[in-house]
Coordinates of C-alpha atoms in Angstrom, one line a residue:
X1 CA 126.7 198.6 74.0
X2 CA 129.4 196.0 74.7
X3 CA 133.2 196.0 74.7
X4 CA 134.9 193.0 73.1
X5 CA 138.7 192.6 73.7
X6 CA 141.1 191.5 71.0
X7 CA 144.6 190.1 71.3
X8 CA 146.8 192.3 69.1
X9 CA 144.3 195.0 68.1
X10 CA 142.2 197.6 69.9
X11 CA 139.0 196.4 71.6
X12 CA 135.8 196.5 69.6
X13 CA 132.7 198.3 70.7
X14 CA 129.4 196.8 69.6
X15 CA 126.4 199.1 69.6
X16 CA 122.8 198.0 70.3
X17 CA 121.8 198.4 66.6
X18 CA 124.5 195.8 65.7
X19 CA 127.2 198.0 64.3
X20 CA 130.7 197.8 65.7
X21 CA 134.0 199.7 65.5
X22 CA 137.4 199.8 67.2
X23 CA 137.4 201.6 70.5
X24 CA 139.3 204.8 69.5
X25 CA 137.3 205.2 66.2
X26 CA 133.9 204.5 67.9
X27 CA 134.4 207.1 70.6
X28 CA 135.0 209.8 68.0
X29 CA 132.4 208.7 65.4
X30 CA 129.6 207.1 67.4
X31 CA 126.9 209.3 66.0
X32 CA 127.6 208.1 62.5
X33 CA 126.2 204.6 63.5
X34 CA 123.0 205.9 65.1
X35 CA 120.9 205.6 61.9
X36 CA 122.6 202.5 60.4
X37 CA 120.4 199.7 61.8
X38 CA 121.9 196.2 61.4
X39 CA 119.6 194.7 64.0
X40 CA 115.9 195.5 64.0
X41 CA 114.1 196.9 67.0
X42 CA 112.3 193.6 67.5
X43 CA 115.6 191.7 67.6
X44 CA 118.1 191.4 70.5
X45 CA 121.8 190.5 70.5
X46 CA 122.2 187.8 73.1
X47 CA 125.8 186.6 72.5
X48 CA 128.8 188.4 71.0
X49 CA 132.4 187.3 70.3
X50 CA 135.4 188.0 68.1
X51 CA 137.4 185.3 66.5
X52 CA 140.3 185.1 64.0
X53 CA 140.5 183.1 60.7
X54 CA 143.9 183.3 58.9
X55 CA 144.8 186.6 60.4
X56 CA 141.4 188.1 59.7
X57 CA 139.2 189.2 62.6
X58 CA 135.5 188.3 62.5
X59 CA 132.6 189.5 64.6
X60 CA 129.9 187.0 65.5
X61 CA 126.4 187.7 66.9
X62 CA 123.7 185.3 68.1
X63 CA 120.4 187.3 67.6
X64 CA 117.1 186.4 69.2
X65 CA 114.3 187.3 66.9
X66 CA 111.4 186.3 69.0
X67 CA 110.7 183.7 71.8
X68 CA 112.0 180.6 70.0
X69 CA 113.7 181.9 66.8
X70 CA 117.5 182.6 66.7
X71 CA 119.9 183.7 64.0
X72 CA 123.7 183.8 63.6
X73 CA 125.4 186.8 62.1
X74 CA 129.1 186.6 61.1
X75 CA 131.1 189.3 59.3
X76 CA 134.8 190.1 58.8
X77 CA 135.9 193.4 60.4
X78 CA 138.3 195.9 58.8
X79 CA 141.7 196.1 60.3
X80 CA 141.9 199.9 60.3
X81 CA 138.6 200.9 61.8
X82 CA 137.3 197.7 63.3
X83 CA 133.9 198.1 61.6
X84 CA 132.1 195.5 59.5
X85 CA 132.5 194.8 55.8
X86 CA 128.8 194.9 55.2
X87 CA 129.1 193.3 51.8
X88 CA 130.5 190.1 53.3
X89 CA 127.9 189.7 56.1
X90 CA 126.5 186.2 56.6
X91 CA 123.2 185.2 58.2
X92 CA 122.3 181.6 59.3
X93 CA 119.0 180.6 60.9
X94 CA 119.3 178.3 63.9
X95 CA 117.0 175.4 63.3
X96 CA 116.8 171.7 64.2
X97 CA 115.9 169.4 61.3
X98 CA 115.3 166.4 63.6
X99 CA 113.1 168.3 66.1
X100 CA 110.8 171.2 65.4
X101 CA 109.3 171.3 68.9
X102 CA 112.7 171.8 70.7
X103 CA 113.7 175.3 71.6
X104 CA 117.0 176.8 72.8
X105 CA 117.7 177.2 76.5
X106 CA 121.4 177.9 76.4
X107 CA 124.0 179.3 73.9
X108 CA 127.7 180.1 73.9
X109 CA 130.2 181.3 71.3
X110 CA 133.7 179.8 71.7
X111 CA 136.4 181.9 70.1
X112 CA 139.4 179.7 70.9
X113 CA 141.4 177.5 68.5
X114 CA 138.3 176.1 66.9
X115 CA 135.6 178.8 66.7
X116 CA 132.1 177.4 67.2
X117 CA 128.7 178.2 68.6
X118 CA 127.1 175.7 71.0
X119 CA 123.4 175.5 71.6
X120 CA 121.6 173.6 74.3
X121 CA 118.0 172.6 73.4
X122 CA 114.9 171.9 75.5
X123 CA 115.3 168.1 74.8
X124 CA 118.8 168.2 76.5
X125 CA 120.6 168.0 73.1
X126 CA 123.7 170.0 72.5
X127 CA 124.5 171.1 68.9
X128 CA 127.5 172.8 67.4
X129 CA 127.8 175.3 64.6
X130 CA 131.4 175.4 63.2
X131 CA 132.1 179.0 62.3
X132 CA 134.9 178.1 59.9
X133 CA 133.4 175.1 58.1
X134 CA 129.8 176.6 58.3
X135 CA 128.5 173.1 59.3
X136 CA 126.2 171.8 62.0
X137 CA 126.9 168.8 64.3
X138 CA 125.1 167.2 67.2
X139 CA 127.5 166.8 70.2
X140 CA 125.3 164.7 72.6
X141 CA 122.8 165.1 75.4
X142 CA 123.1 166.4 79.0
X143 CA 120.2 164.8 80.9
X144 CA 121.3 166.0 84.3
X145 CA 120.2 169.6 83.8
X146 CA 116.6 170.8 83.7
X147 CA 115.7 172.6 80.5
X148 CA 112.6 174.2 82.0
X149 CA 114.8 177.2 82.9
X150 CA 117.8 178.8 81.2
X151 CA 121.2 177.1 81.1
X152 CA 124.6 179.0 81.2
X153 CA 127.5 177.6 79.2
X154 CA 131.2 178.3 79.2
X155 CA 134.3 176.8 77.6
X156 CA 137.1 175.3 79.7
X157 CA 140.4 173.6 78.8
X158 CA 140.6 172.0 75.3
X159 CA 137.6 169.7 75.1
X160 CA 135.1 170.7 77.9
X161 CA 131.9 172.7 78.1
X162 CA 130.9 173.8 81.6
X163 CA 127.1 174.1 82.1
X164 CA 125.2 175.6 85.0
X165 CA 121.5 175.2 85.4
X166 CA 118.7 173.9 87.6
X167 CA 118.8 170.2 88.6
X168 CA 116.1 167.9 87.3
X169 CA 114.2 168.0 90.6
X170 CA 114.0 171.8 90.4
X171 CA 115.1 172.1 94.0
X172 CA 118.7 173.3 93.5
X173 CA 121.4 173.8 90.9
X174 CA 124.0 171.7 89.2
X175 CA 127.3 172.3 87.4
X176 CA 128.4 169.8 84.7
X177 CA 131.7 169.4 82.9
X178 CA 130.9 167.9 79.5
X179 CA 133.6 166.4 77.2
X180 CA 132.6 167.2 73.7
X181 CA 135.1 164.7 72.1
X182 CA 133.8 161.7 74.1
X183 CA 130.3 163.0 74.4
X184 CA 130.1 162.3 78.1
X185 CA 129.7 164.2 81.3
X186 CA 133.1 164.1 83.0
X187 CA 132.0 165.7 86.3
X188 CA 128.7 166.7 88.0
X189 CA 128.5 168.8 91.1
X190 CA 125.2 169.8 92.9
X191 CA 124.8 173.3 94.2
X192 CA 122.3 174.7 96.7
X193 CA 120.8 177.7 94.7
X194 CA 120.0 178.3 91.1
X195 CA 119.7 181.8 89.6
X196 CA 118.0 182.5 86.3
X197 CA 120.2 184.1 83.5
X198 CA 123.4 183.4 85.4
X199 CA 126.7 183.9 83.5
X200 CA 129.7 181.5 83.5
X201 CA 133.3 182.5 82.6
X202 CA 136.5 180.5 82.6
X203 CA 139.9 182.2 83.2
X204 CA 143.2 180.3 83.7
X205 CA 141.4 177.1 84.5
X206 CA 139.0 178.7 87.0
X207 CA 135.3 179.0 86.8
X208 CA 133.7 182.4 87.5
X209 CA 129.9 182.5 88.2
X210 CA 127.9 185.7 88.0
X211 CA 124.5 185.4 89.5
X212 CA 122.0 187.6 91.3
X213 CA 124.2 190.7 91.3
X214 CA 127.1 188.6 92.8
X215 CA 130.2 187.2 91.3
X216 CA 132.4 184.5 92.7
X217 CA 135.0 181.9 91.8
X218 CA 133.8 178.3 92.0
X219 CA 136.3 175.9 93.8
X220 CA 136.5 173.4 90.9
X221 CA 139.5 172.5 88.8
X222 CA 139.3 170.3 85.7
X223 CA 141.5 167.2 86.1
X224 CA 141.5 165.7 82.6
X225 CA 143.7 162.7 83.2
X226 CA 141.8 161.7 86.3
X227 CA 138.4 162.1 84.7
X228 CA 139.3 160.1 81.6
X229 CA 140.8 157.3 83.7
X230 CA 137.5 157.2 85.7
X231 CA 135.5 156.7 82.5
X232 CA 137.4 153.5 81.6
X233 CA 136.1 151.7 84.7
X234 CA 137.5 150.7 88.0
X235 CA 139.4 147.6 86.9
X236 CA 142.7 147.2 85.1
X237 CA 142.4 146.1 81.5
X238 CA 145.0 143.8 79.9
X239 CA 145.0 143.1 76.2
X240 CA 145.7 139.5 75.1
X241 CA 146.6 139.1 71.5
X242 CA 147.3 135.3 71.7
X243 CA 145.1 133.1 69.6
X244 CA 143.5 130.1 71.4
X245 CA 141.4 127.3 69.9
X246 CA 138.3 126.9 72.1
X247 CA 136.7 123.6 72.9
X248 CA 133.2 124.4 73.7
X249 CA 132.5 121.0 75.3
X250 CA 135.2 121.4 77.9
X251 CA 134.3 123.3 81.1
X252 CA 136.6 126.2 81.8
X253 CA 137.2 127.7 85.2
X254 CA 137.3 131.5 85.7
X255 CA 140.6 133.3 85.3
X256 CA 140.5 134.8 88.8
X257 CA 141.0 132.9 92.0
X258 CA 137.4 132.6 93.2
X259 CA 136.3 131.8 96.7
X260 CA 134.1 128.9 97.5
X261 CA 131.2 131.2 98.2
X262 CA 130.7 132.0 94.5
X263 CA 130.9 128.4 93.3
X264 CA 127.1 128.2 92.9
X265 CA 127.0 131.5 91.0
X266 CA 129.6 130.5 88.4
X267 CA 127.1 128.3 86.5
X268 CA 124.8 131.4 86.1
X269 CA 127.4 133.2 84.0
X270 CA 127.5 136.3 86.3
X271 CA 130.2 138.9 86.1
X272 CA 132.8 139.2 88.8
X273 CA 131.2 142.5 90.0
X274 CA 127.7 140.8 90.3
X275 CA 129.1 137.9 92.2
X276 CA 131.1 140.2 94.5
X277 CA 127.9 142.2 95.3
X278 CA 125.9 139.1 96.1
X279 CA 128.5 137.4 98.2
X280 CA 129.7 140.4 100.2
X281 CA 126.2 141.7 100.8
X282 CA 125.2 138.3 102.3
X283 CA 128.4 138.2 104.5
X284 CA 127.7 141.8 105.8
X285 CA 124.1 140.7 106.7
X286 CA 125.6 137.8 108.6
X287 CA 128.2 140.0 110.3
X288 CA 130.9 137.6 109.4
X289 CA 133.9 139.9 109.4
X290 CA 136.4 137.0 109.3
X291 CA 135.1 135.8 105.9
X292 CA 134.7 139.3 104.7
X293 CA 138.4 140.0 105.3
X294 CA 139.3 136.8 103.4
X295 CA 136.8 136.9 100.5
X296 CA 137.1 140.5 99.5
X297 CA 140.8 140.0 98.8
X298 CA 140.0 137.4 96.1
X299 CA 137.9 139.8 94.0
X300 CA 139.7 142.1 91.5
X301 CA 136.7 144.1 90.3
X302 CA 134.8 145.4 93.3
X303 CA 131.7 147.5 92.7
X304 CA 131.7 151.0 94.1
X305 CA 128.4 150.3 95.9
X306 CA 130.0 147.4 97.7
X307 CA 133.0 149.5 98.6
X308 CA 130.8 152.0 100.4
X309 CA 128.8 149.3 102.1
X310 CA 132.1 147.8 103.5
X311 CA 133.2 151.3 104.6
X312 CA 130.1 151.8 106.6
X313 CA 130.3 148.2 108.0
X314 CA 133.9 148.7 109.1
X315 CA 133.2 152.2 110.6
X316 CA 130.1 150.8 112.4
X317 CA 132.2 148.1 114.1
X318 CA 135.0 150.5 114.9
X319 CA 132.5 152.9 116.5
X320 CA 134.5 156.2 116.3
X321 CA 131.5 157.9 118.1
X322 CA 132.8 156.5 121.3
X323 CA 135.8 158.9 121.4
X324 CA 136.6 162.5 120.6
X325 CA 138.3 162.3 117.2
X326 CA 139.6 165.9 117.6
X327 CA 141.7 164.8 120.6
X328 CA 144.9 163.7 118.8
X329 CA 146.4 161.6 121.6
X330 CA 143.1 159.8 122.3
X331 CA 142.6 159.2 118.5
X332 CA 146.1 157.8 118.0
X333 CA 145.7 155.4 120.9
X334 CA 142.3 154.3 119.6
X335 CA 143.6 153.6 116.1
X336 CA 146.5 151.5 117.4
X337 CA 143.9 148.8 118.3
X338 CA 144.7 146.0 115.8
X339 CA 141.1 144.8 115.4
X340 CA 139.8 143.0 112.3
X341 CA 137.7 146.0 111.4
X342 CA 140.8 148.3 111.2
X343 CA 142.4 145.5 109.1
X344 CA 139.4 145.6 106.7
X345 CA 139.4 149.4 106.5
X346 CA 143.1 149.5 105.7
X347 CA 142.6 147.0 102.8
X348 CA 139.6 148.9 101.4
X349 CA 141.9 151.9 100.7
X350 CA 143.9 149.6 98.4
X351 CA 140.9 148.7 96.1
X352 CA 140.9 150.2 92.7
X353 CA 137.8 152.3 92.0
X354 CA 136.3 154.8 89.5
X355 CA 136.1 158.4 90.9
X356 CA 133.0 159.2 88.7
X357 CA 131.1 156.2 89.9
X358 CA 132.2 156.3 93.6
X359 CA 131.4 159.9 94.4
X360 CA 127.6 159.5 94.1
X361 CA 127.7 156.5 96.4
X362 CA 129.8 158.3 98.9
X363 CA 127.5 161.4 99.0
X364 CA 124.4 159.2 99.4
X365 CA 125.7 156.4 101.5
X366 CA 128.3 157.9 103.8
X367 CA 127.6 160.3 106.7
X368 CA 129.6 163.5 107.3
X369 CA 130.8 162.1 110.6
X370 CA 132.1 158.9 108.8
X371 CA 133.8 161.1 106.2
X372 CA 135.6 163.1 109.0
X373 CA 136.7 159.9 110.7
X374 CA 138.1 158.6 107.4
X375 CA 140.0 161.8 106.9
X376 CA 141.5 161.7 110.4
X377 CA 142.3 158.0 110.0
X378 CA 144.1 158.6 106.7
X379 CA 146.1 161.3 108.4
X380 CA 147.0 158.8 111.1
X381 CA 148.2 156.2 108.6
X382 CA 150.3 158.8 106.8
X383 CA 152.1 160.2 109.9
X384 CA 151.4 158.4 113.3
X385 CA 151.0 154.8 112.3
X386 CA 153.7 152.1 112.8
X387 CA 152.4 150.3 109.8
X388 CA 154.9 150.2 106.9
X389 CA 153.3 151.6 103.7
X390 CA 154.8 151.7 100.3
X391 CA 154.6 154.6 97.8
X392 CA 151.7 153.0 95.9
X393 CA 149.5 152.7 99.1
X394 CA 150.5 156.2 100.1
X395 CA 149.4 157.5 96.8
X396 CA 146.0 155.7 97.2
X397 CA 145.6 157.4 100.6
X398 CA 146.1 160.8 99.0
X399 CA 143.5 159.9 96.4
X400 CA 141.1 159.0 99.1
X401 CA 141.7 162.2 100.9
X402 CA 141.1 164.2 97.7
X403 CA 137.9 162.1 97.0
X404 CA 136.5 162.7 100.5
X405 CA 137.2 166.5 100.1
X406 CA 135.4 166.5 96.7
X407 CA 132.4 164.5 97.8
X408 CA 131.5 166.5 100.9
X409 CA 132.9 169.9 100.0
X410 CA 129.6 171.8 100.4
X411 CA 128.8 170.1 103.7
X412 CA 132.2 171.2 105.0
X413 CA 131.4 174.8 104.1
X414 CA 127.9 174.9 105.3
X415 CA 128.1 173.1 108.6
X416 CA 128.8 175.0 111.8
X417 CA 130.2 172.0 113.7
X418 CA 133.7 172.8 115.1
X419 CA 134.7 169.2 114.6
X420 CA 134.8 169.9 110.9
X421 CA 137.3 172.7 111.3
X422 CA 139.5 170.7 113.6
X423 CA 139.6 167.7 111.3
X424 CA 140.3 169.9 108.2
X425 CA 143.0 171.8 110.1
X426 CA 144.6 168.5 111.0
X427 CA 144.6 167.3 107.4
X428 CA 146.1 170.6 106.3
X429 CA 148.9 170.4 108.9
X430 CA 149.7 166.8 107.9
X431 CA 149.8 167.7 104.2
X432 CA 151.9 170.9 104.9
X433 CA 154.4 168.9 107.0
X434 CA 154.8 166.3 104.2
X435 CA 155.4 169.1 101.7
X436 CA 158.0 170.6 104.0
X437 CA 159.8 167.3 104.2
X438 CA 159.8 167.0 100.4
X439 CA 161.2 170.6 100.2
X440 CA 164.0 169.6 102.6
X441 CA 164.8 166.5 100.6
X442 CA 164.8 168.5 97.4
X443 CA 167.3 171.0 98.8
X444 CA 169.5 168.2 100.2
X445 CA 169.8 166.2 96.9
X446 CA 172.5 168.5 95.4
X447 CA 174.7 168.1 98.5
X448 CA 174.2 164.3 98.4
X449 CA 175.2 164.2 94.7
X450 CA 178.4 166.1 95.5
X451 CA 179.2 163.7 98.3
X452 CA 178.7 160.6 96.1
X453 CA 180.8 162.1 93.3
X454 CA 183.5 163.2 95.7
X455 CA 183.3 166.9 94.9
X456 CA 181.8 168.1 98.2
X457 CA 183.8 170.3 100.5
X458 CA 182.8 171.8 103.8
X459 CA 182.8 175.6 103.4
X460 CA 183.8 175.9 107.1
X461 CA 186.9 173.7 106.6
X462 CA 189.8 176.0 105.8
X463 CA 192.1 173.1 105.0
X464 CA 190.0 172.1 102.0
X465 CA 189.9 175.5 100.4
X466 CA 190.9 175.3 96.7
X467 CA 193.6 178.0 97.1
X468 CA 196.7 178.7 99.2
X469 CA 198.3 182.0 100.5
X470 CA 202.1 182.3 100.1
X471 CA 204.0 184.8 102.2

C-alpha cells in the first residue's frame, strides 16, 4: 500500500493488488477492493505516480512481471472517488527494438510539466516514454555509472535527471546530473559508499538520498548557467561574419601573438592548446620560471591539464610547507614576498577555464595541502593584500574558491586534520565580512541618493525640521 499526494485533490491510496482510491473513500471501503485484482500475484508494482493531463488526473504504474520484463499501466482516475476508470486502462510493454539483450537497471516516473517515464538499461542507454504522446525516445548514454547493480533516478530542475549508482570500478558510488536536452552529463561527483536499491528524491532544488535505513540531504545544488557555460569550452568564442577571399599560396600567420618557442610547431598545424601543452611542459621541466611567466601570457586557450601543472609548479617553488598557514600574521608576511612564483600564481587565477574539465584534474593532480594553501592565499588576496584588483579579477577569485570547495568537498569532511577546520573557518570569516560590507553599502545607498538629490536632512538638526511652532 502506498500513499500518493495530489495538488488540489485528496491523496490517492494504491493497494498491493493495483487498485486505487482517494484517501477518505479508501479508508471506508478498503474491503471492496480485496478481490478485485488488477495486478497478478506474480507481478510487482515498482514505480507509482499521479500526473495531470488537461485537468484530468491519471495514475501510472511500472510493473515488474519477472526478472527482465516490465510493463507500464496508465489510467484516468475519477474525480469523486479517486478510483480507476477500468474501461480506459492502457498497458504498454517495455521493450527495446534495437537491443534484445539489454535489461532495465533503473526507472523513474516524472510527473512534472512533461509527464514521462525514464528507463536506464544495462548498456548505459537511457530511454524515455512520453505519457502524453505515447511515444518512445532514446535520450543518450551514461557511461560513468556501473549497470551491474541497480541505479536510482530522480528529476531535478527543468532538464536534468539525477542518477545514483555504483562507479565503473565497483569500489564506490557516483552521482551524476544528466541534461536530457543536450544529452550530456553536466556534473559527476564520486561518493565513498554505494547502497543497493537506494532512493533519490528532489525537493526545492535539494537532493535527498535514502539508503541503508538512513536518509540525508546531499550538499549539491544544480547551477545550470555555470554548467552550460562549462560545456562550451574554456575559451571565448567570437563569430566573424565577414567574407574573405583566401589565397592558398600565401602563408598566413596565426591570429594570436605567438611566442618564439612555438615557431617550429606552427608548420605542423597544431592547435593553440596543443602548442601550449608542449611548450609549457618543456619549460616546467627546465625550471625556467622567467620564460614561463612571459610565455603563458601569450596563450589565450590554456588546457586545464597545463593549468594544474603550473599550479603545482608555482606551489612547489613557493614551498608553503615551510610555514604554518594557520598562523595569520606569519602567512600574511610570507605572502608579501614578491617572488616570481607568486606573480605566476596570481596570473593563473586570471586564466579562463572550464569547470567540468578542470575539476577532474584538480582532484587527481592537486594535493589537499595545496588546495588549503590556495584557499588561504585567495583569502589573502581578497582582504590583506596591497595588490589592487578589479571586479573581474575579484570575481575570478570567488570562482576559484568555489571550485576548490567543490573539488575537495569529501576530503574536507573526512579528514581529521585541524588545519582543514582552521582554513575553512578563515574562508568563512572572510566571506562573511565581505557580505557584511555589502550590507552596509546597501543600507547607505538611500542616504547617498538623498544627499546627491539635495533632499537629505539630519533628523537631529532641529533647524531643518519641515515645520515651525508659533506661540
